[in-house]
PDB file of C-alpha atoms in Angstrom:
ATOM      1  CA  MET B   1     123.976  98.422 126.780  1.00  0.00           C
ATOM      2  CA  THR B   2     124.027  97.661 123.060  1.00  0.00           C
ATOM      3  CA  ASP B   3     121.594  99.561 120.852  1.00  0.00           C
ATOM      4  CA  LEU B   4     118.625  97.483 119.682  1.00  0.00           C
ATOM      5  CA  VAL B   5     119.769  98.098 116.115  1.00  0.00           C
ATOM      6  CA  GLN B   6     123.440  98.309 115.140  1.00  0.00           C
ATOM      7  CA  GLN B   7     124.821  99.367 111.794  1.00  0.00           C
ATOM      8  CA  ALA B   8     126.527  95.964 111.598  1.00  0.00           C
ATOM      9  CA  GLY B   9     123.038  94.443 111.732  1.00  0.00           C
ATOM     10  CA  ILE B  10     121.866  96.273 108.615  1.00  0.00           C
ATOM     11  CA  LYS B  11     122.433  94.749 105.175  1.00  0.00           C
ATOM     12  CA  LEU B  12     121.116  96.707 102.223  1.00  0.00           C
ATOM     13  CA  ASP B  13     122.177  94.389  99.409  1.00  0.00           C
ATOM     14  CA  ALA B  14     121.035  90.975 100.593  1.00  0.00           C
ATOM     15  CA  THR B  15     120.059  88.188  98.232  1.00  0.00           C
ATOM     16  CA  ALA B  16     117.610  85.372  98.905  1.00  0.00           C
ATOM     17  CA  SER B  17     115.229  83.437  96.717  1.00  0.00           C
ATOM     18  CA  SER B  18     112.905  82.154  99.439  1.00  0.00           C
ATOM     19  CA  PRO B  19     111.629  83.070 102.920  1.00  0.00           C
ATOM     20  CA  GLU B  20     113.665  80.163 104.307  1.00  0.00           C
ATOM     21  CA  GLU B  21     116.867  81.659 102.914  1.00  0.00           C
ATOM     22  CA  ALA B  22     115.968  85.138 104.126  1.00  0.00           C
ATOM     23  CA  VAL B  23     115.130  83.956 107.652  1.00  0.00           C
ATOM     24  CA  ASP B  24     118.357  81.946 107.656  1.00  0.00           C
ATOM     25  CA  ILE B  25     120.366  85.077 106.822  1.00  0.00           C
ATOM     26  CA  CYS B  26     118.624  86.953 109.668  1.00  0.00           C
ATOM     27  CA  GLY B  27     119.384  84.121 112.096  1.00  0.00           C
ATOM     28  CA  LYS B  28     123.033  83.905 111.075  1.00  0.00           C
ATOM     29  CA  LEU B  29     123.459  87.669 111.396  1.00  0.00           C
ATOM     30  CA  LEU B  30     121.935  87.626 114.901  1.00  0.00           C
ATOM     31  CA  VAL B  31     124.319  84.793 115.840  1.00  0.00           C
ATOM     32  CA  GLU B  32     127.244  86.713 114.340  1.00  0.00           C
ATOM     33  CA  LEU B  33     126.353  89.772 116.443  1.00  0.00           C
ATOM     34  CA  GLY B  34     126.349  87.556 119.527  1.00  0.00           C
ATOM     35  CA  ALA B  35     122.672  88.290 120.267  1.00  0.00           C
ATOM     36  CA  VAL B  36     121.390  84.711 120.029  1.00  0.00           C
ATOM     37  CA  THR B  37     122.609  81.114 119.924  1.00  0.00           C
ATOM     38  CA  THR B  38     122.042  78.970 116.826  1.00  0.00           C
ATOM     39  CA  ALA B  39     119.069  77.305 118.580  1.00  0.00           C
ATOM     40  CA  TYR B  40     117.210  80.610 118.271  1.00  0.00           C
ATOM     41  CA  ALA B  41     118.018  80.867 114.573  1.00  0.00           C
ATOM     42  CA  VAL B  42     116.546  77.384 114.101  1.00  0.00           C
ATOM     43  CA  ALA B  43     113.417  78.391 116.037  1.00  0.00           C
ATOM     44  CA  MET B  44     112.958  81.417 113.761  1.00  0.00           C
ATOM     45  CA  TRP B  45     112.379  79.182 110.753  1.00  0.00           C
ATOM     46  CA  GLU B  46     110.221  76.779 112.800  1.00  0.00           C
ATOM     47  CA  ARG B  47     107.950  79.636 113.804  1.00  0.00           C
ATOM     48  CA  GLU B  48     107.884  81.072 110.289  1.00  0.00           C
ATOM     49  CA  GLN B  49     106.498  77.779 108.977  1.00  0.00           C
ATOM     50  CA  ILE B  50     103.691  77.782 111.555  1.00  0.00           C
ATOM     51  CA  PHE B  51     102.629  81.280 110.615  1.00  0.00           C
ATOM     52  CA  PRO B  52     104.225  83.595 108.028  1.00  0.00           C
ATOM     53  CA  SER B  53     105.544  86.858 109.471  1.00  0.00           C
ATOM     54  CA  ALA B  54     104.863  89.042 106.417  1.00  0.00           C
ATOM     55  CA  ILE B  55     102.928  92.102 107.603  1.00  0.00           C
ATOM     56  CA  GLY B  56     102.260  93.895 104.311  1.00  0.00           C
ATOM     57  CA  MET B  57     103.916  96.880 102.591  1.00  0.00           C
ATOM     58  CA  GLY B  58     106.776  94.587 101.564  1.00  0.00           C
ATOM     59  CA  PHE B  59     107.869  93.854 105.123  1.00  0.00           C
ATOM     60  CA  ALA B  60     108.325  90.668 107.132  1.00  0.00           C
ATOM     61  CA  ILE B  61     109.257  90.438 110.814  1.00  0.00           C
ATOM     62  CA  PRO B  62     110.599  86.922 111.510  1.00  0.00           C
ATOM     63  CA  HIS B  63     111.342  85.947 115.101  1.00  0.00           C
ATOM     64  CA  GLY B  64     111.604  82.816 117.239  1.00  0.00           C
ATOM     65  CA  THR B  65     108.974  80.968 119.221  1.00  0.00           C
ATOM     66  CA  ASP B  66     107.973  82.004 122.724  1.00  0.00           C
ATOM     67  CA  GLU B  67     109.897  78.988 124.103  1.00  0.00           C
ATOM     68  CA  SER B  68     113.067  79.984 122.223  1.00  0.00           C
ATOM     69  CA  ARG B  69     113.393  83.304 124.088  1.00  0.00           C
ATOM     70  CA  SER B  70     115.827  81.536 126.448  1.00  0.00           C
ATOM     71  CA  HIS B  71     118.312  81.372 123.556  1.00  0.00           C
ATOM     72  CA  VAL B  72     118.432  85.162 123.299  1.00  0.00           C
ATOM     73  CA  ILE B  73     121.578  86.628 124.860  1.00  0.00           C
ATOM     74  CA  PHE B  74     120.613  90.262 124.361  1.00  0.00           C
ATOM     75  CA  ASP B  75     117.710  91.990 122.569  1.00  0.00           C
ATOM     76  CA  GLN B  76     118.607  92.816 118.998  1.00  0.00           C
ATOM     77  CA  LEU B  77     117.011  93.564 115.625  1.00  0.00           C
ATOM     78  CA  VAL B  78     118.552  93.143 112.213  1.00  0.00           C
ATOM     79  CA  PHE B  79     117.375  94.798 109.003  1.00  0.00           C
ATOM     80  CA  LEU B  80     117.885  93.159 105.618  1.00  0.00           C
ATOM     81  CA  ARG B  81     116.896  94.668 102.306  1.00  0.00           C
ATOM     82  CA  PHE B  82     116.665  92.494  99.219  1.00  0.00           C
ATOM     83  CA  ALA B  83     117.247  93.700  95.677  1.00  0.00           C
ATOM     84  CA  LYS B  84     114.636  91.263  94.350  1.00  0.00           C
ATOM     85  CA  PRO B  85     111.256  90.782  96.064  1.00  0.00           C
ATOM     86  CA  ILE B  86     110.785  87.396  97.737  1.00  0.00           C
ATOM     87  CA  ASP B  87     107.481  85.481  97.421  1.00  0.00           C
ATOM     88  CA  TRP B  88     106.393  85.235 101.032  1.00  0.00           C
ATOM     89  CA  ALA B  89     103.109  83.397 101.637  1.00  0.00           C
ATOM     90  CA  ASP B  90     100.628  85.691  99.842  1.00  0.00           C
ATOM     91  CA  ASP B  91     102.970  88.666  99.972  1.00  0.00           C
ATOM     92  CA  GLU B  92     106.043  90.016  98.208  1.00  0.00           C
ATOM     93  CA  VAL B  93     108.735  91.032 100.652  1.00  0.00           C
ATOM     94  CA  THR B  94     111.778  93.241 100.140  1.00  0.00           C
ATOM     95  CA  CYS B  95     112.548  94.326 103.712  1.00  0.00           C
ATOM     96  CA  VAL B  96     113.006  91.897 106.572  1.00  0.00           C
ATOM     97  CA  LEU B  97     113.325  92.886 110.220  1.00  0.00           C
ATOM     98  CA  GLY B  98     114.651  89.944 112.229  1.00  0.00           C
ATOM     99  CA  ILE B  99     113.733  90.111 115.913  1.00  0.00           C
ATOM    100  CA  ALA B 100     115.467  88.620 118.944  1.00  0.00           C
ATOM    101  CA  SER B 101     113.923  89.576 122.252  1.00  0.00           C
ATOM    102  CA  GLN B 102     113.917  88.204 125.775  1.00  0.00           C
ATOM    103  CA  GLY B 103     110.962  90.279 126.873  1.00  0.00           C
ATOM    104  CA  ASP B 104     109.328  93.458 125.706  1.00  0.00           C
ATOM    105  CA  GLY B 105     112.477  95.463 124.922  1.00  0.00           C
ATOM    106  CA  HIS B 106     111.567  95.631 121.229  1.00  0.00           C
ATOM    107  CA  VAL B 107     107.949  96.716 121.670  1.00  0.00           C
ATOM    108  CA  GLU B 108     108.509 100.445 121.148  1.00  0.00           C
ATOM    109  CA  LEU B 109     110.574  99.806 118.038  1.00  0.00           C
ATOM    110  CA  LEU B 110     107.917  97.565 116.470  1.00  0.00           C
ATOM    111  CA  GLY B 111     105.260 100.170 117.205  1.00  0.00           C
ATOM    112  CA  ASN B 112     107.499 102.729 115.589  1.00  0.00           C
ATOM    113  CA  LEU B 113     107.985 100.465 112.540  1.00  0.00           C
ATOM    114  CA  ALA B 114     104.210 100.202 112.073  1.00  0.00           C
ATOM    115  CA  GLU B 115     104.045 103.976 111.855  1.00  0.00           C
ATOM    116  CA  LEU B 116     107.116 104.299 109.631  1.00  0.00           C
ATOM    117  CA  ILE B 117     105.863 101.946 106.958  1.00  0.00           C
ATOM    118  CA  GLN B 118     102.491 103.697 106.791  1.00  0.00           C
ATOM    119  CA  ASP B 119     104.265 107.012 106.166  1.00  0.00           C
ATOM    120  CA  GLN B 120     105.213 107.283 102.475  1.00  0.00           C
ATOM    121  CA  ASP B 121     108.317 109.441 102.953  1.00  0.00           C
ATOM    122  CA  LYS B 122     109.732 107.313 105.741  1.00  0.00           C
ATOM    123  CA  LEU B 123     108.847 104.113 103.936  1.00  0.00           C
ATOM    124  CA  ALA B 124     110.814 105.414 100.938  1.00  0.00           C
ATOM    125  CA  ILE B 125     113.886 105.903 103.141  1.00  0.00           C
ATOM    126  CA  LEU B 126     113.652 102.335 104.446  1.00  0.00           C
ATOM    127  CA  GLN B 127     113.249 101.081 100.876  1.00  0.00           C
ATOM    128  CA  GLN B 128     115.914 103.207  99.200  1.00  0.00           C
ATOM    129  CA  SER B 129     118.452 104.738 101.571  1.00  0.00           C
ATOM    130  CA  GLN B 130     122.001 103.496 101.116  1.00  0.00           C
ATOM    131  CA  SER B 131     122.981 104.657 104.593  1.00  0.00           C
ATOM    132  CA  PRO B 132     122.804 102.062 107.399  1.00  0.00           C
ATOM    133  CA  GLU B 133     123.173 104.953 109.842  1.00  0.00           C
ATOM    134  CA  GLU B 134     120.068 106.705 108.521  1.00  0.00           C
ATOM    135  CA  ILE B 135     118.047 103.492 108.647  1.00  0.00           C
ATOM    136  CA  ALA B 136     119.205 102.643 112.173  1.00  0.00           C
ATOM    137  CA  GLN B 137     118.248 106.125 113.375  1.00  0.00           C
ATOM    138  CA  LEU B 138     114.833 105.919 111.754  1.00  0.00           C
ATOM    139  CA  LEU B 139     114.118 102.485 113.248  1.00  0.00           C
ATOM    140  CA  LEU B 140     115.260 103.535 116.699  1.00  0.00           C
ATOM    141  CA  GLY B 141     112.898 106.527 116.435  1.00  0.00           C
TER     142      GLY B 141
ATOM    143  CA  MET Z   1      78.397  84.428 118.597  1.00  0.00           C
ATOM    144  CA  THR Z   2      79.565  86.361 121.645  1.00  0.00           C
ATOM    145  CA  THR Z   3      78.815  90.047 122.211  1.00  0.00           C
ATOM    146  CA  ILE Z   4      80.164  92.781 124.440  1.00  0.00           C
ATOM    147  CA  SER Z   5      79.298  96.451 124.701  1.00  0.00           C
ATOM    148  CA  GLY Z   6      82.070  98.683 123.399  1.00  0.00           C
ATOM    149  CA  ALA Z   7      81.653 100.834 126.496  1.00  0.00           C
ATOM    150  CA  SER Z   8      82.655  97.988 128.824  1.00  0.00           C
ATOM    151  CA  VAL Z   9      85.870  97.088 126.963  1.00  0.00           C
ATOM    152  CA  LYS Z  10      88.754  98.036 129.245  1.00  0.00           C
ATOM    153  CA  ASN Z  11      91.272  95.268 128.500  1.00  0.00           C
ATOM    154  CA  ILE Z  12      92.175  94.047 125.019  1.00  0.00           C
ATOM    155  CA  VAL Z  13      94.621  91.247 124.322  1.00  0.00           C
ATOM    156  CA  VAL Z  14      96.117  90.848 120.857  1.00  0.00           C
ATOM    157  CA  ALA Z  15      97.170  87.246 120.308  1.00  0.00           C
ATOM    158  CA  CYS Z  16      99.686  85.763 117.889  1.00  0.00           C
ATOM    159  CA  GLU Z  17     101.813  82.664 117.556  1.00  0.00           C
ATOM    160  CA  ALA Z  18     104.786  83.684 119.689  1.00  0.00           C
ATOM    161  CA  GLY Z  19     103.554  86.930 121.229  1.00  0.00           C
ATOM    162  CA  MET Z  20     106.689  88.631 119.988  1.00  0.00           C
ATOM    163  CA  GLY Z  21     106.075  90.032 116.518  1.00  0.00           C
ATOM    164  CA  SER Z  22     102.812  90.872 114.840  1.00  0.00           C
ATOM    165  CA  SER Z  23     100.672  90.976 118.000  1.00  0.00           C
ATOM    166  CA  VAL Z  24     103.102  93.471 119.494  1.00  0.00           C
ATOM    167  CA  MET Z  25     102.785  95.650 116.438  1.00  0.00           C
ATOM    168  CA  VAL Z  26      98.986  95.600 116.400  1.00  0.00           C
ATOM    169  CA  ALA Z  27      98.749  96.116 120.177  1.00  0.00           C
ATOM    170  CA  LYS Z  28     101.009  99.137 120.010  1.00  0.00           C
ATOM    171  CA  GLN Z  29      98.970 100.797 117.257  1.00  0.00           C
ATOM    172  CA  LEU Z  30      95.703 100.023 119.040  1.00  0.00           C
ATOM    173  CA  ALA Z  31      96.903 101.357 122.392  1.00  0.00           C
ATOM    174  CA  LYS Z  32      97.691 104.634 120.727  1.00  0.00           C
ATOM    175  CA  GLN Z  33      94.267 104.906 119.091  1.00  0.00           C
ATOM    176  CA  LEU Z  34      92.472 104.092 122.361  1.00  0.00           C
ATOM    177  CA  LYS Z  35      94.567 106.205 124.671  1.00  0.00           C
ATOM    178  CA  ALA Z  36      91.735 108.632 125.464  1.00  0.00           C
ATOM    179  CA  GLN Z  37      89.398 105.733 126.322  1.00  0.00           C
ATOM    180  CA  GLU Z  38      91.931 104.410 128.860  1.00  0.00           C
ATOM    181  CA  VAL Z  39      91.794 100.938 127.372  1.00  0.00           C
ATOM    182  CA  SER Z  40      94.707  98.686 128.245  1.00  0.00           C
ATOM    183  CA  VAL Z  41      96.084  96.779 125.242  1.00  0.00           C
ATOM    184  CA  THR Z  42      98.515  93.915 125.791  1.00  0.00           C
ATOM    185  CA  HIS Z  43      99.823  91.045 123.648  1.00  0.00           C
ATOM    186  CA  SER Z  44     100.089  87.326 124.242  1.00  0.00           C
ATOM    187  CA  PRO Z  45     100.974  84.043 122.547  1.00  0.00           C
ATOM    188  CA  VAL Z  46      97.710  82.331 121.546  1.00  0.00           C
ATOM    189  CA  ASN Z  47      98.447  79.315 123.775  1.00  0.00           C
ATOM    190  CA  GLN Z  48      98.622  81.545 126.864  1.00  0.00           C
ATOM    191  CA  LEU Z  49      95.356  83.383 126.206  1.00  0.00           C
ATOM    192  CA  THR Z  50      93.586  81.616 129.074  1.00  0.00           C
ATOM    193  CA  GLU Z  51      96.014  83.216 131.509  1.00  0.00           C
ATOM    194  CA  THR Z  52      95.223  86.762 130.381  1.00  0.00           C
ATOM    195  CA  GLU Z  53      92.559  89.100 131.717  1.00  0.00           C
ATOM    196  CA  HIS Z  54      90.627  90.512 128.812  1.00  0.00           C
ATOM    197  CA  ASP Z  55      87.253  91.810 127.694  1.00  0.00           C
ATOM    198  CA  LEU Z  56      88.106  91.351 124.038  1.00  0.00           C
ATOM    199  CA  VAL Z  57      90.611  89.312 122.024  1.00  0.00           C
ATOM    200  CA  LEU Z  58      91.993  90.296 118.631  1.00  0.00           C
ATOM    201  CA  CYS Z  59      93.976  87.937 116.435  1.00  0.00           C
ATOM    202  CA  HIS Z  60      94.825  87.244 112.823  1.00  0.00           C
ATOM    203  CA  ARG Z  61      92.266  85.129 110.984  1.00  0.00           C
ATOM    204  CA  GLY Z  62      94.819  82.348 110.582  1.00  0.00           C
ATOM    205  CA  LEU Z  63      94.891  81.852 114.352  1.00  0.00           C
ATOM    206  CA  GLY Z  64      91.199  82.579 114.931  1.00  0.00           C
ATOM    207  CA  SER Z  65      89.979  79.040 115.532  1.00  0.00           C
ATOM    208  CA  ARG Z  66      92.774  78.317 118.011  1.00  0.00           C
ATOM    209  CA  ALA Z  67      92.022  81.519 119.890  1.00  0.00           C
ATOM    210  CA  LYS Z  68      88.268  80.859 120.027  1.00  0.00           C
ATOM    211  CA  GLN Z  69      88.944  77.307 121.207  1.00  0.00           C
ATOM    212  CA  ALA Z  70      91.191  78.603 123.986  1.00  0.00           C
ATOM    213  CA  VAL Z  71      88.698  81.206 125.229  1.00  0.00           C
ATOM    214  CA  PRO Z  72      85.263  80.180 123.894  1.00  0.00           C
ATOM    215  CA  ASP Z  73      83.357  82.612 126.126  1.00  0.00           C
ATOM    216  CA  SER Z  74      85.331  85.661 124.996  1.00  0.00           C
ATOM    217  CA  VAL Z  75      84.627  87.908 122.036  1.00  0.00           C
ATOM    218  CA  VAL Z  76      87.362  87.044 119.508  1.00  0.00           C
ATOM    219  CA  ILE Z  77      87.674  89.488 116.618  1.00  0.00           C
ATOM    220  CA  MET Z  78      89.710  88.298 113.648  1.00  0.00           C
ATOM    221  CA  PHE Z  79      91.598  90.611 111.326  1.00  0.00           C
ATOM    222  CA  ASP Z  80      93.332  90.034 108.006  1.00  0.00           C
ATOM    223  CA  MET Z  81      95.950  92.757 107.879  1.00  0.00           C
ATOM    224  CA  PHE Z  82      98.498  93.881 110.434  1.00  0.00           C
ATOM    225  CA  LEU Z  83      98.424  97.453 109.165  1.00  0.00           C
ATOM    226  CA  GLY Z  84      95.303  99.467 108.475  1.00  0.00           C
ATOM    227  CA  ASP Z  85      92.789  96.621 108.889  1.00  0.00           C
ATOM    228  CA  LEU Z  86      89.123  97.690 108.583  1.00  0.00           C
ATOM    229  CA  LYS Z  87      87.960  95.213 111.227  1.00  0.00           C
ATOM    230  CA  ILE Z  88      90.347  96.781 113.746  1.00  0.00           C
ATOM    231  CA  ALA Z  89      89.176 100.273 112.777  1.00  0.00           C
ATOM    232  CA  GLU Z  90      85.585  99.115 113.367  1.00  0.00           C
ATOM    233  CA  VAL Z  91      86.466  97.827 116.859  1.00  0.00           C
ATOM    234  CA  VAL Z  92      88.106 101.147 117.685  1.00  0.00           C
ATOM    235  CA  SER Z  93      85.099 103.133 116.535  1.00  0.00           C
ATOM    236  CA  LYS Z  94      82.648 100.882 118.474  1.00  0.00           C
ATOM    237  CA  ILE Z  95      84.679 101.244 121.659  1.00  0.00           C
ATOM    238  CA  LYS Z  96      84.572 104.987 121.212  1.00  0.00           C
ATOM    239  CA  SER Z  97      80.831 105.049 120.504  1.00  0.00           C
ATOM    240  CA  GLY Z  98      79.915 102.325 123.022  1.00  0.00           C
ATOM    241  CA  ASP Z  99      78.170 100.149 120.408  1.00  0.00           C
ATOM    242  CA  ASP Z 100      77.996  96.350 120.718  1.00  0.00           C
ATOM    243  CA  ILE Z 101      80.913  94.304 119.406  1.00  0.00           C
ATOM    244  CA  SER Z 102      80.209  90.731 118.274  1.00  0.00           C
ATOM    245  CA  ASP Z 103      82.428  87.997 116.879  1.00  0.00           C
ATOM    246  CA  ASP Z 104      81.438  85.664 114.002  1.00  0.00           C
TER     247      ASP Z 104
END
């Protein structure tokens, strides 16, 4: 079984000027990893427009619609960090966690993320570390 | 306005658009805080709320009217922040103390 987060799914020098671009990069990366079909990537932006996925602390967690779960091949999360903050609804976002999940396989990791970003030291690692390995380990808990 | 006693809350559903992202995150944090009270916390897409068993519904303010429309007889508490929201903290403390919880 593939890990929920792979080092190949972590990009620490991404560039995007809008949420649409950022979500598009997440979708393409998930497709590249073989975790989803392009239909899921399309659904990610559709869902984002219905309700922004920014959760505060500079993070957004884009994902598809409930109906688009059938386009997920295996559960996978990608982590993108942007050098310049992106205006995201009423938030400014620098870290984006793209989610692809068929069921509840990602639930523990999201719970873990909520704790990580409320812990200053761990948040600093997610914001600054140059090591995809360190970030993957932290996310996987 | 709908009211429920905090003491009788045993099932909470956190609703969001897809039931995959933010509701999962809130549900997970809440479950941890209410572990000792043996409250079950699950998550659901807002359009499947009617199919869930719940004593209390939590959702982001942006989805509040849709949630209340779906389950008009349930207490629907709306929050503004996914992390560290005061409204959620208030719900937790009322469940622990057994005080009444009312929606707007």
